[in-house]
XYZ file of C-alpha atoms in Angstrom:
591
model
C -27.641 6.931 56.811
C -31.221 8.213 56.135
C -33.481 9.479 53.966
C -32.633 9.549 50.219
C -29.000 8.767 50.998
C -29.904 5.566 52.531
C -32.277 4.647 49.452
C -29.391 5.723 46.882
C -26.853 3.634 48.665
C -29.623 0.675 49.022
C -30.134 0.976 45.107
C -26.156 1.240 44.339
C -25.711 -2.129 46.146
C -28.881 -3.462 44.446
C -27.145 -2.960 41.361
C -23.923 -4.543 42.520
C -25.168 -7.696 43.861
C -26.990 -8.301 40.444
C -24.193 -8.238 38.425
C -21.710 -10.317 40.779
C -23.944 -12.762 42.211
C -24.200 -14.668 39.026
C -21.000 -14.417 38.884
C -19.871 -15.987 42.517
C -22.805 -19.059 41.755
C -19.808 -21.612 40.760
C -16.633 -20.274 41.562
C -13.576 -22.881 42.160
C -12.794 -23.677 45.870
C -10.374 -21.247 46.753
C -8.280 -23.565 49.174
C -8.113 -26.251 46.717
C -5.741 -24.345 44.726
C -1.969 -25.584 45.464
C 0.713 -22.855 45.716
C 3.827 -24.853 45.393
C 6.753 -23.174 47.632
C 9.259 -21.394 47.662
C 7.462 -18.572 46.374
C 8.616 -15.071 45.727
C 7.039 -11.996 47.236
C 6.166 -9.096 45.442
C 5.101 -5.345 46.621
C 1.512 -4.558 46.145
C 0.314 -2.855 43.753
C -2.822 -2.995 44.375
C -4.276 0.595 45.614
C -7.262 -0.639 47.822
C -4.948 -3.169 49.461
C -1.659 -1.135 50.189
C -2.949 0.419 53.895
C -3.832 -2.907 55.602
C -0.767 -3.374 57.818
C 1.622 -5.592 55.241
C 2.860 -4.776 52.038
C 3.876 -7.756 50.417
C 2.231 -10.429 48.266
C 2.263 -13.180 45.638
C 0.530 -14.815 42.732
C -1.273 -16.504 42.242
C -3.362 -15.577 44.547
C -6.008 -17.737 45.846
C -8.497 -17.617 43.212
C -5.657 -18.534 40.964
C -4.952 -15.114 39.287
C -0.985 -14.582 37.886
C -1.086 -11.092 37.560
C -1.812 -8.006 40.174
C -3.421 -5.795 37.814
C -6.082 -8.511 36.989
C -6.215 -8.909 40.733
C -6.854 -5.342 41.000
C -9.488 -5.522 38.287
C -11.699 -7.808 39.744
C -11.470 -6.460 43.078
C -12.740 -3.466 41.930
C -16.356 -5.047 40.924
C -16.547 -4.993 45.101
C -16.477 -1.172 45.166
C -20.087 -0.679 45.740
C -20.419 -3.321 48.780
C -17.119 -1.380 50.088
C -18.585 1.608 49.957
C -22.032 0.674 51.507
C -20.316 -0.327 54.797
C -22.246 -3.618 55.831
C -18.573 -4.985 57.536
C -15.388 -2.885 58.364
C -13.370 -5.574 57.675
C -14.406 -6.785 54.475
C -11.579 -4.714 52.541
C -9.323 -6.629 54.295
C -11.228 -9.911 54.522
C -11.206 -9.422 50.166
C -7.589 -8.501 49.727
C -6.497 -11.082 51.498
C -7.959 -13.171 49.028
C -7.101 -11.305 46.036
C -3.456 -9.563 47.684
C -3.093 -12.944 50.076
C 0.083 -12.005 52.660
C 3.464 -13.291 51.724
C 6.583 -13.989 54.332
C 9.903 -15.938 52.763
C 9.506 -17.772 56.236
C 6.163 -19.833 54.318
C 6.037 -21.010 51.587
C 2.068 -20.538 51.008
C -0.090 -17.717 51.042
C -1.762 -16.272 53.910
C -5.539 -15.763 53.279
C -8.428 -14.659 55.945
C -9.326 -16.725 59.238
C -12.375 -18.354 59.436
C -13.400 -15.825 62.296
C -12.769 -13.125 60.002
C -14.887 -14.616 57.214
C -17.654 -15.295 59.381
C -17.378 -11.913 60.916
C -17.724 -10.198 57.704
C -20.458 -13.012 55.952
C -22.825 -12.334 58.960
C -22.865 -8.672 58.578
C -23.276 -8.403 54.739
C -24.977 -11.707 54.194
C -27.974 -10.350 54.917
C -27.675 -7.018 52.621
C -27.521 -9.852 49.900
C -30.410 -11.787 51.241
C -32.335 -8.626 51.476
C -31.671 -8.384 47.221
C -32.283 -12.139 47.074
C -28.845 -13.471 46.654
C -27.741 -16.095 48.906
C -23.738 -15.511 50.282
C -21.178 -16.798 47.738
C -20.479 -20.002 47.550
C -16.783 -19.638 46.694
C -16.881 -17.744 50.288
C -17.664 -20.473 51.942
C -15.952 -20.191 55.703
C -15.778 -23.477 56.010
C -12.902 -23.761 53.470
C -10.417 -21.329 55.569
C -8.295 -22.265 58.918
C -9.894 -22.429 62.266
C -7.045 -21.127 63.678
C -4.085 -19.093 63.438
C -1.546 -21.475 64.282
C 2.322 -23.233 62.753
C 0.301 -25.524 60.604
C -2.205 -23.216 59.317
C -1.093 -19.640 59.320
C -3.920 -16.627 58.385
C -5.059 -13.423 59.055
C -7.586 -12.536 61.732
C -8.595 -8.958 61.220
C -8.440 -6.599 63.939
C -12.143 -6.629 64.633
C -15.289 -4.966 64.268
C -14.939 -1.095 64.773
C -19.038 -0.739 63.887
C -22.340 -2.515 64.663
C -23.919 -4.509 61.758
C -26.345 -2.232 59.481
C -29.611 -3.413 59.547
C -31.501 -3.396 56.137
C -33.324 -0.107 56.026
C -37.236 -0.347 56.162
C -37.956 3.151 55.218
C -37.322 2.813 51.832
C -38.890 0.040 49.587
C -36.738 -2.446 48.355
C -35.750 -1.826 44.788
C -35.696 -4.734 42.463
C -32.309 -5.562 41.005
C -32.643 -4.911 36.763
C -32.219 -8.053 34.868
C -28.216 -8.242 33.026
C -28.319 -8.450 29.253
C -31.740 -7.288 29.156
C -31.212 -4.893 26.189
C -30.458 -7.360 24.156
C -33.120 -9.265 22.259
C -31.347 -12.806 23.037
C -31.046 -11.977 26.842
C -30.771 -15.006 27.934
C -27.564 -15.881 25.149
C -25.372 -13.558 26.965
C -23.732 -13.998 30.371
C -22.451 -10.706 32.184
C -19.153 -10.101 32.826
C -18.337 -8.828 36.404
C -14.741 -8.371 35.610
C -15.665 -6.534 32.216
C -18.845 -5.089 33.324
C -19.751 -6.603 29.520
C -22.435 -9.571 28.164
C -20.862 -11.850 26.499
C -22.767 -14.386 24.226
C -22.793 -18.179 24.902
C -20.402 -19.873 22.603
C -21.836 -21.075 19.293
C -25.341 -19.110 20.672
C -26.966 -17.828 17.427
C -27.475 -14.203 18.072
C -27.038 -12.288 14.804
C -26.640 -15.473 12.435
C -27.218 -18.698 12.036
C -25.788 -22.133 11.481
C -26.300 -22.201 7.853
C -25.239 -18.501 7.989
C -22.200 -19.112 9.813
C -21.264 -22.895 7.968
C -21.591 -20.772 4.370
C -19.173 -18.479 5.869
C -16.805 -20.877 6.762
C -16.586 -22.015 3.208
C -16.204 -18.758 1.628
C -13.974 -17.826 4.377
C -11.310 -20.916 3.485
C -11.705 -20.876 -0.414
C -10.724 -17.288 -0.868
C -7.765 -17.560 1.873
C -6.115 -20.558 0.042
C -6.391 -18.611 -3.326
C -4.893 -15.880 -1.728
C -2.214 -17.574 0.018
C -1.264 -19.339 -2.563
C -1.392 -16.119 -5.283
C 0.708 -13.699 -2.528
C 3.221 -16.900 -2.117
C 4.413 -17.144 -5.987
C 4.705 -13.564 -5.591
C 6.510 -13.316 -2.504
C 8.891 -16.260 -3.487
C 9.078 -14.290 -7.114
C 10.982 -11.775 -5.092
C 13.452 -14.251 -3.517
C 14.360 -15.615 -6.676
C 14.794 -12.400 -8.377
C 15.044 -9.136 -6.293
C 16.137 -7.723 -8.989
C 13.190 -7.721 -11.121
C 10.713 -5.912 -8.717
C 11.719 -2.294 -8.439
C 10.747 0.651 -6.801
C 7.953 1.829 -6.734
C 6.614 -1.413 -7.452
C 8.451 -3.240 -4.510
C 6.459 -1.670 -2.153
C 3.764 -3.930 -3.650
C 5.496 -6.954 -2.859
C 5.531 -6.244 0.945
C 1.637 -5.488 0.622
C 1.211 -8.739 -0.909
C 3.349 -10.683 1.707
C 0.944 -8.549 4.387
C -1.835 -10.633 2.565
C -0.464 -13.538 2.600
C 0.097 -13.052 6.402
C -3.802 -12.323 6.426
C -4.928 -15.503 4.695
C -2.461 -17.583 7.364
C -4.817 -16.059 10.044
C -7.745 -17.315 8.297
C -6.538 -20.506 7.750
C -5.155 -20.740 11.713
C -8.960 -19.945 11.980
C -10.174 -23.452 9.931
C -7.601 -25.543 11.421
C -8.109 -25.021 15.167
C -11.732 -24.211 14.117
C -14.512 -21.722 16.276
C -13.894 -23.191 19.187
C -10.918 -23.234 20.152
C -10.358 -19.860 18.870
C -13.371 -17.696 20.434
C -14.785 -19.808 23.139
C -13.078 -19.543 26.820
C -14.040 -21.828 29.912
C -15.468 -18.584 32.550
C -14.584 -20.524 35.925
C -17.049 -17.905 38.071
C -19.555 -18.565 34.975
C -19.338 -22.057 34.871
C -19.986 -21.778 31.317
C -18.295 -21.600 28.260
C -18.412 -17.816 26.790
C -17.257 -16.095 23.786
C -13.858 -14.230 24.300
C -14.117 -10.356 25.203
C -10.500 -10.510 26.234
C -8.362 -11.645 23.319
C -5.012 -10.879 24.576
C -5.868 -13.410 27.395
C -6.646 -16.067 25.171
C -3.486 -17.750 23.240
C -5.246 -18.713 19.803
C -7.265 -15.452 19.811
C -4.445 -12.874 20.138
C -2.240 -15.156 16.872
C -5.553 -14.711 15.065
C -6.211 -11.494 15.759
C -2.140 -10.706 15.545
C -2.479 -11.834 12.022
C -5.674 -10.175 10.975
C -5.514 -7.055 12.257
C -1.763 -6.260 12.635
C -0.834 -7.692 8.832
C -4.145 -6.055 7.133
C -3.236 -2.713 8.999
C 0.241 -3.310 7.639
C -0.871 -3.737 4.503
C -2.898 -0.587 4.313
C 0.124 1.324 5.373
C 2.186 0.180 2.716
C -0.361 0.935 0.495
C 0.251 4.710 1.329
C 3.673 4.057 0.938
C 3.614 2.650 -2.517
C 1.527 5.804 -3.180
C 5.153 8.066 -1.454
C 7.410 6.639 -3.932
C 5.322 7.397 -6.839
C 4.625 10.761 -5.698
C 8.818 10.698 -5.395
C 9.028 8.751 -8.451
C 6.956 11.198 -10.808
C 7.748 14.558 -8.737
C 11.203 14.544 -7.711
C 12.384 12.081 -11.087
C 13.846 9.587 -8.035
C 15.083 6.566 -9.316
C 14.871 2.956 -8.108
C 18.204 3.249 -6.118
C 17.360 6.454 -4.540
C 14.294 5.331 -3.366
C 15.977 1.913 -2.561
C 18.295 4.300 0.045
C 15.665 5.624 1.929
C 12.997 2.439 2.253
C 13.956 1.939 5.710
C 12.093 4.787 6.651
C 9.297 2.899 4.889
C 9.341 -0.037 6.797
C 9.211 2.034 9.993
C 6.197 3.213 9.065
C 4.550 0.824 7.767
C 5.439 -2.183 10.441
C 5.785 0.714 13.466
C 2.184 2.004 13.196
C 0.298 -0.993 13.008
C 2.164 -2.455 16.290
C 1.107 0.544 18.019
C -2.424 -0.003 17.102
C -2.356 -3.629 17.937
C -0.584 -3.211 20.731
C -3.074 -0.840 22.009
C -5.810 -3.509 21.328
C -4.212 -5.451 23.438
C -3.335 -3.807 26.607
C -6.747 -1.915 26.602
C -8.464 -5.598 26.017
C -10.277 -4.567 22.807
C -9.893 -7.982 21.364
C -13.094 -9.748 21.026
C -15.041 -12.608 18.976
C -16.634 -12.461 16.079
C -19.653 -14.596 15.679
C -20.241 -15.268 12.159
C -16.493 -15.981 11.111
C -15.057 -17.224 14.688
C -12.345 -15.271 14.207
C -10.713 -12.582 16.990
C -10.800 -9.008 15.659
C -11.102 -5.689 17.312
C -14.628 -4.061 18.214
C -16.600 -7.322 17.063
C -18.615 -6.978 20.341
C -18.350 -3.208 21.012
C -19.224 -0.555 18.915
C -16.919 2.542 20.116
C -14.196 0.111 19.599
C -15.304 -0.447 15.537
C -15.250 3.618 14.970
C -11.491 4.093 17.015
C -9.827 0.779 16.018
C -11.040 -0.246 12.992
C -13.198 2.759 10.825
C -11.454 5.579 11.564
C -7.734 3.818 10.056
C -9.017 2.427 7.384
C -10.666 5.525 6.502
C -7.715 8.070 7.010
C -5.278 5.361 5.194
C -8.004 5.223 1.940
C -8.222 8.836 1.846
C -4.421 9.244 2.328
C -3.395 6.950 -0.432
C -6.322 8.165 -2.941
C -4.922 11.747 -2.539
C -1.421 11.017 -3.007
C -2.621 9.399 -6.534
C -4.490 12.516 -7.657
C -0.966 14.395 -7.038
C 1.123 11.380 -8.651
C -1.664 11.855 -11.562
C -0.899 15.140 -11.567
C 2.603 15.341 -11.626
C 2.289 13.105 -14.634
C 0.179 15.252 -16.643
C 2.274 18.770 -16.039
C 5.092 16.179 -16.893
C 3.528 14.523 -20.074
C 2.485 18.087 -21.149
C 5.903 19.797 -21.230
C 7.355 16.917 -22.932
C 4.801 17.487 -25.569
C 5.596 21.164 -26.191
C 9.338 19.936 -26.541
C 8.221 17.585 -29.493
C 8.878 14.661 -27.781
C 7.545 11.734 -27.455
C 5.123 10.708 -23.878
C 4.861 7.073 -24.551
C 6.603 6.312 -21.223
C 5.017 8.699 -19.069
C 1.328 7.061 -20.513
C 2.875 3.717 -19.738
C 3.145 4.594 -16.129
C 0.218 6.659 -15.803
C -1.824 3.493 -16.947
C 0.148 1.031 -14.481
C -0.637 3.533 -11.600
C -4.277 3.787 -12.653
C -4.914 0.084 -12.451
C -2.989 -0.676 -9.271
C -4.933 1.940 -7.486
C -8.177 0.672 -8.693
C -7.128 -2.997 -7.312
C -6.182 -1.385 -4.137
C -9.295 1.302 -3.666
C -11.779 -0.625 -5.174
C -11.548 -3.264 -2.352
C -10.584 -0.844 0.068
C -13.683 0.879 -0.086
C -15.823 -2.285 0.037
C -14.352 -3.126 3.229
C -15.040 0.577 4.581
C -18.333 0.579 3.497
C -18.839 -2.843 5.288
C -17.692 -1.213 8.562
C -19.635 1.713 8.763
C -22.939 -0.490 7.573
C -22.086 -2.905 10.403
C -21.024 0.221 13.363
C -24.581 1.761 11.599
C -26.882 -1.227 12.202
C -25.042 -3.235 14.825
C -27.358 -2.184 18.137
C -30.427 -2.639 15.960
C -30.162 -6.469 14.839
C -28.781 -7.155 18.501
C -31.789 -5.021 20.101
C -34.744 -5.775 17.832
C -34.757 -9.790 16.926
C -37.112 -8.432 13.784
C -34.092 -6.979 12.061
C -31.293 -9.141 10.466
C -28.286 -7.820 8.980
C -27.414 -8.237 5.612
C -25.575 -11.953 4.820
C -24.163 -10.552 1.394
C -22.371 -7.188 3.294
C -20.358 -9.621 5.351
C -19.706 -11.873 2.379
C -18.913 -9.199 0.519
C -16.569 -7.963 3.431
C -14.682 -11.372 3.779
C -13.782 -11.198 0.001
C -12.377 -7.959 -0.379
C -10.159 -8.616 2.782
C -8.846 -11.006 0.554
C -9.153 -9.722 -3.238
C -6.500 -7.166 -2.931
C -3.683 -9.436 -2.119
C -5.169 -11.932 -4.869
C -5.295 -9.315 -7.796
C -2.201 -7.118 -6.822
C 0.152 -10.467 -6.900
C -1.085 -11.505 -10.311
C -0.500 -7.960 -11.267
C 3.502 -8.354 -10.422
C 3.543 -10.893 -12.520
C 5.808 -10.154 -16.008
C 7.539 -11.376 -17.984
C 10.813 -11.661 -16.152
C 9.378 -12.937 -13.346
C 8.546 -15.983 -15.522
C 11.456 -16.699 -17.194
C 13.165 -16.501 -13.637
C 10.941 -19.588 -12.673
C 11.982 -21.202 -15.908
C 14.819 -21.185 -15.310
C 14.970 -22.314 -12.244
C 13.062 -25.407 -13.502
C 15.610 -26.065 -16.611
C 17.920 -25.880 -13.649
C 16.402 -29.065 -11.702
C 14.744 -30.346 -14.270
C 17.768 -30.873 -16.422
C 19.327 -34.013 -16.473
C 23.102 -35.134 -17.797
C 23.644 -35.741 -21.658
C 25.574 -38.779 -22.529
C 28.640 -38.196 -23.756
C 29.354 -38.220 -27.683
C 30.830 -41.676 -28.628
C 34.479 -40.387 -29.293
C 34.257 -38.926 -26.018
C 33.401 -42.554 -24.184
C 37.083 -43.926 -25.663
C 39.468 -45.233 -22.810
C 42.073 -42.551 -21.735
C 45.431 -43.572 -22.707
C 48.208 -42.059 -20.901
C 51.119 -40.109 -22.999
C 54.488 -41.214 -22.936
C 57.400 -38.800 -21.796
C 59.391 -38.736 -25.125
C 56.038 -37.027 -26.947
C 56.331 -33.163 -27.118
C 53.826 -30.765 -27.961
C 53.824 -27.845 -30.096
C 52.834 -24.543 -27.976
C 52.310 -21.607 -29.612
C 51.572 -17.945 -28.294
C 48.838 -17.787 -30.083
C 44.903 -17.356 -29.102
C 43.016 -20.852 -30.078
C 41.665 -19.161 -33.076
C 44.608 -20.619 -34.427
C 42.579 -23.839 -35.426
C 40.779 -23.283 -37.895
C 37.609 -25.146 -39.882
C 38.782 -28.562 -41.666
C 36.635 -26.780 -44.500
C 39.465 -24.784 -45.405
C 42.885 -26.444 -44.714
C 41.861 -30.270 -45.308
C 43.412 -30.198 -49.027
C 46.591 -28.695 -47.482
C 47.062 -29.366 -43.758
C 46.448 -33.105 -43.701
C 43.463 -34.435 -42.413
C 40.776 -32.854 -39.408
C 40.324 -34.033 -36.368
C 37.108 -35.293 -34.631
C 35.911 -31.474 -33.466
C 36.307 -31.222 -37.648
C 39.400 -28.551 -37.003
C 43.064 -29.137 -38.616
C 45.853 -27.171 -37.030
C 47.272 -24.227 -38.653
C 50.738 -25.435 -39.281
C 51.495 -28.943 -40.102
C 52.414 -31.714 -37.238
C 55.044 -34.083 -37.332
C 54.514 -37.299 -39.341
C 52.350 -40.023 -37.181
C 54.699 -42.541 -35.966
C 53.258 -45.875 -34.772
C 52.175 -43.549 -31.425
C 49.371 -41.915 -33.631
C 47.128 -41.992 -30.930
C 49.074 -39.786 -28.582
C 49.198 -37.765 -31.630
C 45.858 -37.399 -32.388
C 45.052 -36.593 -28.619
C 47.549 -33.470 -29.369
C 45.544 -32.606 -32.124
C 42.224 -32.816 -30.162
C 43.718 -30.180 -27.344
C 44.035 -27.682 -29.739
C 42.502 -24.323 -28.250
C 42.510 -25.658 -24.580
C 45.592 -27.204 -22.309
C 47.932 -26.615 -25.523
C 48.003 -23.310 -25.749
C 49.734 -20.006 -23.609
């Protein structure tokens, strides 16, 4: 190579050695991994790895990596170094640390030689020294086998097939560009090689604060217990009487379980605290980082499973509630028509938000958020706000707020006609009015938080580029609250009547406790004897009728103040078996 094409492929690896040699400073030893046996091989999947004479690995590999496609991922960031040419071997000399060989006949992996490692660090080493970047110390040659032998099997590499380049001296030696440096806080961040991302320093104060970030907290947990504890009564409301929440109204009561799903995530947030939730141990860094990779991080992807899935859900059913008034105040549907086609609902509105998170996921969206040290998606990357976050909120807001205006004007051609007929439109009002103030709980919030977003995917690069400019605390405040708000108001709005008396009851119904008996109700039970016969009749129990009325005639009452219709035997000296006759009247002694 010569000329220009020399200098372009000098700069390329200029550029790759900056942003991996940070990276290689404090890697793990990559022997003192243990790779207990029997282990199972796999194919490789791994494109730049699948000519090199075998086809078979396992994880994880030596740098301690479970997966092949994350394998694959970070053996990519070696592209430019490949390209350049400085060893023929190094593909190989790399997969076999990333793709290590695997036989059933040993149970370890097979990584590189030392010979091969030393081949390949003598003929690069020196590109890196050229750039200033001693060779790696996780590549240390020491660390593999001497030899290829029955107690230490490994891969020699079929040799060199070029000479060593020597560093070009036409062209002047380009200095590598600082990482981060387009950030105002450079030297908070920590590139990514794997990513090709900065991420900040955990608990760094980039954007905010401690006092901005502690007053955040606060807010944070007093509107997510309110709002836990508000969606709960309403959500348990429903268990205790299903009956009293119908269509279109019950589509409400899944939103407000959504919320209450929402403030959980907050509250995972408080309990395992910033930490724990956004901060991951980078073993090439060395240093603790925020996460950029949520669904690699346990308590990030719950948080941001709650979050994001359950407020997308919620949004959804929002337009559904909208659908079934539309069907309620269009079509005249009724609760029980509606009722037979709500599955459809709930495959909309818990089918599209699992795509989207589920897309977050796999595509690694997931990332930290600084000021509430909770996992969301596009917290750390802009393109990801507009596609992930803006854009659905938006289209669901506009969706829902157009379906009203139809609802609104269903009920007006409706409340009209029935006007012209003479009758009365006091129920059509009533519902107009209901729909009116649900939808201003619902937009009113909904708006907020959309106007939060596009401030924040507005403004984002400039606090993060110029430390002059701040963002504004109260937006985010602001934000936080009406994330909340809707599930607050819109489960105090369920709220009637007979969702009260429901809980009354249920409290008469443990409250309650057992009445003494009356006194004449306490006396001994004597047994009858055989010879004692009663009088049946075929008559209902109105038979016995009010002492009031047949005492002068009928003899005297009885202790329920009844005397029988027709007159009883005369009392004998048994007048106590007679008298327990008497008392049966309208129960046991009647047919």
């Amino acid at each position: 190579m010569a000329g220009p094409t020399n200098a372009l492929m000098w700069a390329v690896v200029g550029v790759w050695a900056a942003c991996t040699a940070g990276a290689w400073a404090d890697y793990s030893d990559i022997m003192a991994v243990e790779h207990p046996g029997p282990r199972r091989c796999e194919p490789i999947r791994i494109v730049a790895c699948q000519d090199l004479g075998y086809n078979l690995t396992s994880m994880p590999n030596l740098v301690g990596i479970e997966l092949q496609k994350d394998a694959e991922y970070r053996l990519n960031s070696f592209k430019p170094l490949i390209q350049y040419g400085c060893s023929s071997q190094l593909k190989l000399f790399l997969c076999s640390i990333y793709a290590p060989l695997c036989t059933p006949q040993v149970p370890t992996p097979i990584g590189p030689c030392r010979d091969l490692c030393e081949t390949v660090r003598n003929r690069c080493a020196p590109v890196l020294s050229e750039l200033g970047y001693p060779w790696p110390h996780f590549l240390n040659c020491s660390k593999f086998p001497a030899h290829n032998n029955e107690e230490h099997m490994c891969m020699e590499g079929p040799g060199e097939k070029m000479p060593p380049h020597a560093p070009p001296t036409t062209s002047p030696r380009p200095k590598p560009p600082p990482r981060c440096s387009q950030y105002a806080h450079a030297h908070k961040y920590r590139y990514i090689n794997a990513t090709g991302t900065c991420a900040p320093l955990c608990q760094a104060n980039i954007s905010f604060n401690s006092s901005d970030k502690s007053f955040a907290g606060v807010w944070m947990a007093i509107w997510a217990v309110v709002c836990f504890a508000v969606t709960l009564f309403t959500v348990l409301s429903f268990l205790l009487d299903a009956a009293a929440f119908r269509y279109p109204e019950r589509a409400a009561v899944h939103l407000a379980l959504c919320y209450n799903l929402v403030a959980v995530g907050y509250l995972v947030r408080l309990v395992a605290g910033a930490g724990r939730v956004t901060c991951h141990a980078d073993p090439e860094l060395g240093v603790g980082v925020a996460v950029t990779e949520g669904g690699l991080h346990t308590t990030c992807a719950l948080v941001f499973l709650l979050l994001y899935y359950f407020s997308t859900a919620a949004s959804v059913w929002w337009v559904m509630l909208c659908v079934s008034w539309l069907l309620r105040a269009w079509r005249g549907w009724t609760h029980e028509q509606i009722l037979r086609h709500s599955s459809w609902f709930h495959v909309a509105a818990w089918g599209v938000p699992a795509a989207q998170a589920i897309a977050c996921l796999v595509l690694r969206k997931v990332d930290a958020d600084e000021l509430t040290g909770t996992c969301y998606a596009g917290q750390q990357n802009t393109e990801t706000l507009v596609r992930f976050v803006l854009v659905p909120q938006f289209l669901y807001l506009v969706t829902g707020a157009t379906l009203v205006l139809v609802v609104f004007a269903c009920l007006w051609r409706a409340r009209g006609r029935l006007r012209e007929e003479g009758m009365k439109t006091d129920r059509i009002d009533v519902t107009a009015a209901r729909v009116g103030v649900v939808a201003v709980l619902y937009m009113v919030p909904a708006t907020c938080q959309v106007g939060a977003t596009f401030y924040e995917y507005v403004e984002r690069e400039r606090w993060l580029r110029d430390p002059s400019v701040r963002p504004n605390m109260e937006v985010f405040m602001l934000k936080i609250f009406m994330s909340m708000a809707v599930g607050i108001m819109g489960g105090l709005f369920l709220v009637n009547g007979r969702v009260l008396n429901s809980w009354k009851q249920l409290f008469r119904r443990f409250s309650a406790r057992k009445q003494p008996l009356p006194a004449y109700l306490q006396q001994p039970h004597m047994p009858q004897p055989h010879h004692v016969h009663l009088h049946l009749h075929k008559h209902p129990p109105t038979h016995c009728v009010s002492a009031a009325h047949h005492r002068p005639h009928d003899g005297p009452a009885d202790v329920h103040g009844y005397v029988p219709r027709y007159p009883l035997p005369a009392p004998t000296k048994h007048h106590h078996h007679s008298h327990s006759a008497r008392h049966k009247c309208g129960s046991e002694t009647q047919v």
